[in-house]
């Protein structure tokens, strides 16, 4: 299942698609929008390669005013890595002096399954742009993220059907003193998600990201184990919002949350796409909502039951 769609805003700016050369579209001011660049290699009417479109963008738009970039399809699925896009953006770093936000891999499910997106090491973007405040990445095939230090990054987001353990550890062991929001779609083993709860240890221990106020550990096939670890994790005390949605959370994981440290300081707890009983959802609401916590638990996942042996199959929201 895939639910990824185009982003419509980034860093508070509306997304504007940089048009083909033949479009004759009037362009907005450089800093008024998040500029989206994408090509369709399967559309004969789109005659530019991504490199050509990027080159025309750099010659047409005053790069010093550009605040946000949304990078969509850059080539044929399965074949072309994001590394060429990363390199192109970095090559323009001396002109992109106002760049604050990047979304790499803005492809919809119609363009590519999330597991097909060919990623790369994305940490060079952080090294090249010390003023970057937001980095979002979709797709994990070929993704690398060795531990990195960055003074300004406030939001880090990874959307995937399966994050490799090395990537999870690299993210959690990075030194990001300004980070306020961390979102990880962890995914499932069939699509590269070979992580274990222990790979999250550095972030769960607290202190690694002292400014962290939002933590999303989502879309996991081991959501109960994650919930159990979160229930005792020091990082939770400093959070305002906690997102454990999109995974296979059952009453077992929810029981651990209710029996763990207090969650009444949170503004929001998101458990959507869960496998909780109605009685458990009610218990969570009764425990937290009187303290002002917004509990999101409306969407329930669909179970499959094996007719032969009664095995129950539960699925994360985004896999392939």
mmCIF file of C-alpha atoms in Angstrom:
data_model
loop_
_atom_site.group_PDB
_atom_site.id
_atom_site.type_symbol
_atom_site.label_atom_id
_atom_site.label_comp_id
_atom_site.label_asym_id
_atom_site.label_seq_id
_atom_site.Cartn_x
_atom_site.Cartn_y
_atom_site.Cartn_z
ATOM 1 C CA UNK A 1 0.000 0.000 0.000
ATOM 2 C CA UNK A 2 1.217 3.538 -0.757
ATOM 3 C CA UNK A 3 -0.346 6.869 0.191
ATOM 4 C CA UNK A 4 2.365 9.317 -0.753
ATOM 5 C CA UNK A 5 1.217 12.435 -2.594
ATOM 6 C CA UNK A 6 2.820 15.656 -3.772
ATOM 7 C CA UNK A 7 3.563 18.150 -1.033
ATOM 8 C CA UNK A 8 1.671 21.413 -1.464
ATOM 9 C CA UNK A 9 3.750 23.555 0.881
ATOM 10 C CA UNK A 10 7.234 23.548 2.356
ATOM 11 C CA UNK A 11 8.591 25.721 5.147
ATOM 12 C CA UNK A 12 5.351 27.698 5.068
ATOM 13 C CA UNK A 13 5.592 28.425 1.334
ATOM 14 C CA UNK A 14 3.179 27.212 -1.376
ATOM 15 C CA UNK A 15 4.729 24.873 -3.912
ATOM 16 C CA UNK A 16 5.134 26.259 -7.438
ATOM 17 C CA UNK A 17 6.050 23.924 -10.308
ATOM 18 C CA UNK A 18 8.886 25.323 -12.402
ATOM 19 C CA UNK A 19 7.335 25.090 -15.870
ATOM 20 C CA UNK A 20 8.647 23.510 -19.065
ATOM 21 C CA UNK A 21 10.493 25.836 -21.413
ATOM 22 C CA UNK A 22 7.539 25.965 -23.802
ATOM 23 C CA UNK A 23 4.938 26.899 -21.176
ATOM 24 C CA UNK A 24 5.502 30.649 -21.137
ATOM 25 C CA UNK A 25 4.282 30.812 -17.533
ATOM 26 C CA UNK A 26 4.929 33.949 -15.499
ATOM 27 C CA UNK A 27 7.231 33.224 -12.575
ATOM 28 C CA UNK A 28 6.727 34.362 -8.977
ATOM 29 C CA UNK A 29 9.326 36.139 -6.884
ATOM 30 C CA UNK A 30 12.132 33.732 -5.909
ATOM 31 C CA UNK A 31 11.376 33.768 -2.182
ATOM 32 C CA UNK A 32 7.588 33.686 -2.436
ATOM 33 C CA UNK A 33 7.253 29.962 -3.190
ATOM 34 C CA UNK A 34 8.831 26.566 -2.727
ATOM 35 C CA UNK A 35 10.162 25.749 -6.186
ATOM 36 C CA UNK A 36 9.329 22.265 -7.445
ATOM 37 C CA UNK A 37 11.443 20.761 -10.198
ATOM 38 C CA UNK A 38 10.480 17.502 -11.824
ATOM 39 C CA UNK A 39 10.487 15.804 -15.218
ATOM 40 C CA UNK A 40 8.513 12.942 -16.735
ATOM 41 C CA UNK A 41 10.863 10.631 -18.647
ATOM 42 C CA UNK A 42 7.872 8.650 -19.916
ATOM 43 C CA UNK A 43 6.116 11.666 -21.460
ATOM 44 C CA UNK A 44 7.311 12.373 -25.010
ATOM 45 C CA UNK A 45 6.091 15.969 -24.725
ATOM 46 C CA UNK A 46 8.536 16.623 -21.874
ATOM 47 C CA UNK A 47 11.719 17.076 -23.843
ATOM 48 C CA UNK A 48 14.007 18.228 -21.032
ATOM 49 C CA UNK A 49 16.099 16.013 -18.797
ATOM 50 C CA UNK A 50 16.251 16.938 -15.137
ATOM 51 C CA UNK A 51 19.766 18.310 -15.637
ATOM 52 C CA UNK A 52 18.509 20.540 -18.434
ATOM 53 C CA UNK A 53 15.542 21.759 -16.408
ATOM 54 C CA UNK A 54 17.738 22.447 -13.406
ATOM 55 C CA UNK A 55 20.195 24.375 -15.587
ATOM 56 C CA UNK A 56 17.386 26.501 -17.012
ATOM 57 C CA UNK A 57 16.071 27.088 -13.490
ATOM 58 C CA UNK A 58 19.465 28.346 -12.332
ATOM 59 C CA UNK A 59 19.646 30.679 -15.356
ATOM 60 C CA UNK A 60 16.059 31.983 -15.021
ATOM 61 C CA UNK A 61 15.445 32.390 -11.287
ATOM 62 C CA UNK A 62 17.571 34.543 -8.992
ATOM 63 C CA UNK A 63 18.944 31.776 -6.796
ATOM 64 C CA UNK A 64 19.949 34.051 -3.937
ATOM 65 C CA UNK A 65 16.250 34.543 -3.163
ATOM 66 C CA UNK A 66 15.222 30.878 -3.280
ATOM 67 C CA UNK A 67 14.189 29.636 0.172
ATOM 68 C CA UNK A 68 12.788 26.166 -0.538
ATOM 69 C CA UNK A 69 13.243 23.404 -3.121
ATOM 70 C CA UNK A 70 10.950 20.452 -3.812
ATOM 71 C CA UNK A 71 12.695 17.917 -6.029
ATOM 72 C CA UNK A 72 10.432 15.464 -7.802
ATOM 73 C CA UNK A 73 11.065 12.853 -10.461
ATOM 74 C CA UNK A 74 14.565 13.153 -11.866
ATOM 75 C CA UNK A 75 14.729 10.160 -14.197
ATOM 76 C CA UNK A 76 13.530 6.667 -14.917
ATOM 77 C CA UNK A 77 12.373 4.659 -11.924
ATOM 78 C CA UNK A 78 14.818 1.915 -10.836
ATOM 79 C CA UNK A 79 17.668 3.435 -12.871
ATOM 80 C CA UNK A 80 18.633 6.927 -11.793
ATOM 81 C CA UNK A 81 19.833 7.782 -8.303
ATOM 82 C CA UNK A 82 19.115 10.983 -6.424
ATOM 83 C CA UNK A 83 22.872 11.481 -6.151
ATOM 84 C CA UNK A 84 22.945 13.494 -9.392
ATOM 85 C CA UNK A 85 20.233 15.805 -8.024
ATOM 86 C CA UNK A 86 22.045 16.216 -4.719
ATOM 87 C CA UNK A 87 25.248 17.037 -6.586
ATOM 88 C CA UNK A 88 23.487 19.587 -8.799
ATOM 89 C CA UNK A 89 21.995 21.419 -5.821
ATOM 90 C CA UNK A 90 25.321 21.415 -3.991
ATOM 91 C CA UNK A 91 27.095 22.753 -7.073
ATOM 92 C CA UNK A 92 24.883 25.848 -6.810
ATOM 93 C CA UNK A 93 25.412 26.343 -3.063
ATOM 94 C CA UNK A 94 27.305 29.615 -3.445
ATOM 95 C CA UNK A 95 24.249 31.101 -5.179
ATOM 96 C CA UNK A 96 21.555 29.413 -3.067
ATOM 97 C CA UNK A 97 22.439 31.587 -0.095
ATOM 98 C CA UNK A 98 18.877 31.769 1.292
ATOM 99 C CA UNK A 99 17.999 28.068 0.991
ATOM 100 C CA UNK A 100 16.284 26.858 4.153
ATOM 101 C CA UNK A 101 14.240 23.790 3.160
ATOM 102 C CA UNK A 102 14.633 20.822 0.814
ATOM 103 C CA UNK A 103 12.230 17.978 0.009
ATOM 104 C CA UNK A 104 14.026 15.270 -1.965
ATOM 105 C CA UNK A 105 11.901 12.645 -3.722
ATOM 106 C CA UNK A 106 8.475 14.257 -4.131
ATOM 107 C CA UNK A 107 7.001 11.464 -6.252
ATOM 108 C CA UNK A 108 3.419 10.272 -5.989
ATOM 109 C CA UNK A 109 2.331 6.659 -6.009
ATOM 110 C CA UNK A 110 1.255 7.144 -9.646
ATOM 111 C CA UNK A 111 4.828 8.107 -10.548
ATOM 112 C CA UNK A 112 6.603 5.521 -8.418
ATOM 113 C CA UNK A 113 5.974 3.149 -5.563
ATOM 114 C CA UNK A 114 7.805 4.531 -2.555
ATOM 115 C CA UNK A 115 10.112 1.499 -2.449
ATOM 116 C CA UNK A 116 11.275 2.146 -6.027
ATOM 117 C CA UNK A 117 12.636 5.659 -5.426
ATOM 118 C CA UNK A 118 16.396 5.540 -5.851
ATOM 119 C CA UNK A 119 17.947 7.589 -3.068
ATOM 120 C CA UNK A 120 21.560 8.278 -2.069
ATOM 121 C CA UNK A 121 23.613 9.711 0.775
ATOM 122 C CA UNK A 122 21.732 12.903 1.629
ATOM 123 C CA UNK A 123 24.045 14.210 4.354
ATOM 124 C CA UNK A 124 26.151 16.223 1.845
ATOM 125 C CA UNK A 125 23.151 18.576 1.606
ATOM 126 C CA UNK A 126 23.502 19.333 5.311
ATOM 127 C CA UNK A 127 27.236 19.836 5.008
ATOM 128 C CA UNK A 128 26.842 22.157 2.018
ATOM 129 C CA UNK A 129 24.026 24.237 3.527
ATOM 130 C CA UNK A 130 24.767 25.082 7.178
ATOM 131 C CA UNK A 131 21.677 27.311 7.287
ATOM 132 C CA UNK A 132 19.239 24.579 6.219
ATOM 133 C CA UNK A 133 16.296 24.330 8.630
ATOM 134 C CA UNK A 134 14.266 21.502 7.083
ATOM 135 C CA UNK A 135 15.187 18.330 5.201
ATOM 136 C CA UNK A 136 12.595 15.796 4.015
ATOM 137 C CA UNK A 137 13.402 12.620 2.097
ATOM 138 C CA UNK A 138 11.012 10.171 0.423
ATOM 139 C CA UNK A 139 12.234 6.708 -0.498
ATOM 140 C CA UNK A 140 14.980 4.560 0.998
ATOM 141 C CA UNK A 141 16.463 2.349 -1.731
ATOM 142 C CA UNK A 142 20.151 3.276 -1.706
ATOM 143 C CA UNK A 143 19.615 5.797 1.099
ATOM 144 C CA UNK A 144 22.549 6.586 3.371
ATOM 145 C CA UNK A 145 22.721 8.875 6.388
ATOM 146 C CA UNK A 146 25.931 8.582 8.383
ATOM 147 C CA UNK A 147 25.961 10.530 11.664
ATOM 148 C CA UNK A 148 26.328 14.240 10.992
ATOM 149 C CA UNK A 149 26.452 17.488 12.945
ATOM 150 C CA UNK A 150 24.337 20.435 11.865
ATOM 151 C CA UNK A 151 23.714 23.531 13.957
ATOM 152 C CA UNK A 152 20.557 24.909 12.315
ATOM 153 C CA UNK A 153 18.377 21.957 11.253
ATOM 154 C CA UNK A 154 14.963 22.108 12.938
ATOM 155 C CA UNK A 155 12.969 19.457 11.052
ATOM 156 C CA UNK A 156 14.107 16.104 9.674
ATOM 157 C CA UNK A 157 11.649 13.770 7.953
ATOM 158 C CA UNK A 158 12.025 10.402 6.227
ATOM 159 C CA UNK A 159 9.119 8.752 4.404
ATOM 160 C CA UNK A 160 9.745 5.140 3.432
ATOM 161 C CA UNK A 161 8.368 1.643 3.211
ATOM 162 C CA UNK A 162 11.461 0.414 5.035
ATOM 163 C CA UNK A 163 14.346 2.337 6.607
ATOM 164 C CA UNK A 164 17.644 0.422 6.809
ATOM 165 C CA UNK A 165 19.063 -0.058 10.288
ATOM 166 C CA UNK A 166 22.235 1.841 9.396
ATOM 167 C CA UNK A 167 20.164 4.852 8.348
ATOM 168 C CA UNK A 168 18.096 4.748 11.539
ATOM 169 C CA UNK A 169 21.248 4.602 13.659
ATOM 170 C CA UNK A 170 22.886 7.390 11.656
ATOM 171 C CA UNK A 171 19.898 9.665 12.164
ATOM 172 C CA UNK A 172 19.559 8.910 15.868
ATOM 173 C CA UNK A 173 23.283 9.297 16.527
ATOM 174 C CA UNK A 174 23.608 12.627 14.701
ATOM 175 C CA UNK A 175 24.361 15.832 16.567
ATOM 176 C CA UNK A 176 21.466 18.207 15.820
ATOM 177 C CA UNK A 177 21.141 20.709 18.678
ATOM 178 C CA UNK A 178 18.372 22.764 17.020
ATOM 179 C CA UNK A 179 16.211 19.819 15.910
ATOM 180 C CA UNK A 180 12.600 20.297 16.973
ATOM 181 C CA UNK A 181 10.826 17.691 14.817
ATOM 182 C CA UNK A 182 11.922 14.183 13.829
ATOM 183 C CA UNK A 183 9.642 11.985 11.712
ATOM 184 C CA UNK A 184 10.577 8.451 10.663
ATOM 185 C CA UNK A 185 8.355 6.199 8.560
ATOM 186 C CA UNK A 186 10.205 3.076 9.632
ATOM 187 C CA UNK A 187 8.489 0.544 7.379
ATOM 188 C CA UNK A 188 8.774 -3.219 7.113
ATOM 189 C CA UNK A 189 11.515 -5.819 6.469
ATOM 190 C CA UNK A 190 10.216 -6.756 3.008
ATOM 191 C CA UNK A 191 11.118 -3.266 1.782
ATOM 192 C CA UNK A 192 14.415 -2.733 3.547
ATOM 193 C CA UNK A 193 13.283 -2.003 7.096
ATOM 194 C CA UNK A 194 15.785 -4.224 8.907
ATOM 195 C CA UNK A 195 15.991 -1.945 11.964
ATOM 196 C CA UNK A 196 15.355 -3.036 15.552
ATOM 197 C CA UNK A 197 14.125 -0.989 18.487
ATOM 198 C CA UNK A 198 17.711 -0.848 19.768
ATOM 199 C CA UNK A 199 18.646 1.214 16.692
ATOM 200 C CA UNK A 200 16.482 4.020 18.131
ATOM 201 C CA UNK A 201 18.292 3.982 21.465
ATOM 202 C CA UNK A 202 20.236 7.220 21.020
ATOM 203 C CA UNK A 203 17.121 9.323 20.430
ATOM 204 C CA UNK A 204 14.927 7.507 22.966
ATOM 205 C CA UNK A 205 17.509 8.152 25.684
ATOM 206 C CA UNK A 206 16.935 11.905 25.400
ATOM 207 C CA UNK A 207 19.622 14.579 25.382
ATOM 208 C CA UNK A 208 20.751 13.856 21.838
ATOM 209 C CA UNK A 209 18.311 16.422 20.423
ATOM 210 C CA UNK A 210 17.723 18.869 23.290
ATOM 211 C CA UNK A 211 15.232 21.025 21.342
ATOM 212 C CA UNK A 212 13.074 18.069 20.188
ATOM 213 C CA UNK A 213 9.347 18.694 20.642
ATOM 214 C CA UNK A 214 7.830 16.341 18.042
ATOM 215 C CA UNK A 215 8.768 12.692 17.574
ATOM 216 C CA UNK A 216 7.182 10.462 14.940
ATOM 217 C CA UNK A 217 8.109 6.776 14.997
ATOM 218 C CA UNK A 218 5.564 5.634 12.470
ATOM 219 C CA UNK A 219 4.566 3.042 9.892
ATOM 220 C CA UNK A 220 6.285 0.158 11.662
ATOM 221 C CA UNK A 221 5.630 -3.561 11.637
ATOM 222 C CA UNK A 222 6.916 -3.666 15.243
ATOM 223 C CA UNK A 223 4.821 -0.773 16.539
ATOM 224 C CA UNK A 224 4.041 -2.603 19.803
ATOM 225 C CA UNK A 225 7.739 -2.964 20.567
ATOM 226 C CA UNK A 226 8.327 0.689 19.736
ATOM 227 C CA UNK A 227 5.416 1.769 21.939
ATOM 228 C CA UNK A 228 6.804 -0.315 24.796
ATOM 229 C CA UNK A 229 10.221 1.329 24.429
ATOM 230 C CA UNK A 230 8.667 4.796 24.183
ATOM 231 C CA UNK A 231 6.684 4.178 27.385
ATOM 232 C CA UNK A 232 9.927 4.249 29.358
ATOM 233 C CA UNK A 233 11.974 6.563 27.113
ATOM 234 C CA UNK A 234 13.417 9.731 28.723
ATOM 235 C CA UNK A 235 12.933 11.676 25.479
ATOM 236 C CA UNK A 236 9.153 11.694 25.958
ATOM 237 C CA UNK A 237 9.271 14.102 28.910
ATOM 238 C CA UNK A 238 10.355 16.944 26.625
ATOM 239 C CA UNK A 239 7.901 16.272 23.807
ATOM 240 C CA UNK A 240 4.770 18.188 22.927
ATOM 241 C CA UNK A 241 3.541 15.776 20.250
ATOM 242 C CA UNK A 242 4.116 12.047 19.820
ATOM 243 C CA UNK A 243 3.155 10.179 16.649
ATOM 244 C CA UNK A 244 2.994 6.375 16.667
ATOM 245 C CA UNK A 245 0.553 6.182 13.763
ATOM 246 C CA UNK A 246 0.503 4.152 10.533
ATOM 247 C CA UNK A 247 1.812 0.956 12.118
ATOM 248 C CA UNK A 248 0.572 -2.291 13.624
ATOM 249 C CA UNK A 249 -0.157 -1.032 17.143
ATOM 250 C CA UNK A 250 -2.348 -3.397 19.162
ATOM 251 C CA UNK A 251 -3.718 -3.396 22.690
ATOM 252 C CA UNK A 252 -0.399 -4.810 23.903
ATOM 253 C CA UNK A 253 1.543 -1.714 22.846
ATOM 254 C CA UNK A 254 -1.189 0.610 24.069
ATOM 255 C CA UNK A 255 -1.218 -1.123 27.451
ATOM 256 C CA UNK A 256 2.509 -0.426 27.738
ATOM 257 C CA UNK A 257 1.922 3.250 26.949
ATOM 258 C CA UNK A 258 -0.786 3.523 29.603
ATOM 259 C CA UNK A 259 1.373 1.751 32.170
ATOM 260 C CA UNK A 260 4.504 3.750 31.452
ATOM 261 C CA UNK A 261 5.525 7.312 32.200
ATOM 262 C CA UNK A 262 2.856 10.039 32.221
ATOM 263 C CA UNK A 263 1.759 11.313 28.813
ATOM 264 C CA UNK A 264 -0.585 13.996 30.131
ATOM 265 C CA UNK A 265 1.893 16.776 29.275
ATOM 266 C CA UNK A 266 1.491 16.087 25.538
ATOM 267 C CA UNK A 267 -0.591 18.315 23.312
ATOM 268 C CA UNK A 268 -1.228 15.503 20.836
ATOM 269 C CA UNK A 269 -0.878 11.722 20.628
ATOM 270 C CA UNK A 270 -1.450 10.244 17.167
ATOM 271 C CA UNK A 271 -2.234 6.521 16.958
ATOM 272 C CA UNK A 272 -4.179 6.483 13.677
ATOM 273 C CA UNK A 273 -4.085 3.373 11.493
ATOM 274 C CA UNK A 274 -4.035 1.145 14.568
ATOM 275 C CA UNK A 275 -5.275 -2.301 15.504
ATOM 276 C CA UNK A 276 -6.728 -1.395 18.891
ATOM 277 C CA UNK A 277 -9.999 -2.607 20.284
ATOM 278 C CA UNK A 278 -12.708 -0.064 20.870
ATOM 279 C CA UNK A 279 -12.358 -0.585 24.611
ATOM 280 C CA UNK A 280 -8.640 0.271 24.487
ATOM 281 C CA UNK A 281 -9.232 3.421 22.446
ATOM 282 C CA UNK A 282 -11.765 4.485 25.069
ATOM 283 C CA UNK A 283 -9.287 3.814 27.896
ATOM 284 C CA UNK A 284 -6.644 5.955 26.194
ATOM 285 C CA UNK A 285 -9.086 8.788 25.660
ATOM 286 C CA UNK A 286 -10.280 8.646 29.256
ATOM 287 C CA UNK A 287 -6.701 8.661 30.533
ATOM 288 C CA UNK A 288 -5.440 11.568 28.443
ATOM 289 C CA UNK A 289 -8.191 13.790 27.085
ATOM 290 C CA UNK A 290 -9.229 15.237 30.469
ATOM 291 C CA UNK A 291 -5.677 16.661 30.692
ATOM 292 C CA UNK A 292 -6.085 18.375 27.337
ATOM 293 C CA UNK A 293 -4.257 15.814 25.180
ATOM 294 C CA UNK A 294 -5.654 15.505 21.661
ATOM 295 C CA UNK A 295 -5.864 11.768 20.990
ATOM 296 C CA UNK A 296 -6.037 10.814 17.307
ATOM 297 C CA UNK A 297 -7.200 7.216 16.974
ATOM 298 C CA UNK A 298 -10.034 7.189 14.468
ATOM 299 C CA UNK A 299 -8.605 5.078 11.646
ATOM 300 C CA UNK A 300 -8.291 1.337 12.153
ATOM 301 C CA UNK A 301 -6.185 -0.916 9.950
ATOM 302 C CA UNK A 302 -7.649 -3.880 8.087
ATOM 303 C CA UNK A 303 -6.700 -7.322 9.387
ATOM 304 C CA UNK A 304 -6.467 -10.460 7.282
ATOM 305 C CA UNK A 305 -7.171 -13.795 8.940
ATOM 306 C CA UNK A 306 -5.740 -16.990 7.498
ATOM 307 C CA UNK A 307 -8.665 -19.373 6.994
ATOM 308 C CA UNK A 308 -6.474 -22.436 7.530
ATOM 309 C CA UNK A 309 -4.692 -21.718 10.801
ATOM 310 C CA UNK A 310 -6.301 -18.517 12.044
ATOM 311 C CA UNK A 311 -3.137 -16.427 11.758
ATOM 312 C CA UNK A 312 -3.943 -12.706 11.891
ATOM 313 C CA UNK A 313 -2.012 -10.458 9.512
ATOM 314 C CA UNK A 314 -1.633 -6.770 10.277
ATOM 315 C CA UNK A 315 -0.040 -4.236 7.949
ATOM 316 C CA UNK A 316 1.731 -0.924 8.186
ATOM 317 C CA UNK A 317 0.081 1.825 6.173
ATOM 318 C CA UNK A 318 2.906 2.383 3.654
ATOM 319 C CA UNK A 319 5.088 -0.476 2.484
ATOM 320 C CA UNK A 320 5.689 -0.980 -1.232
#
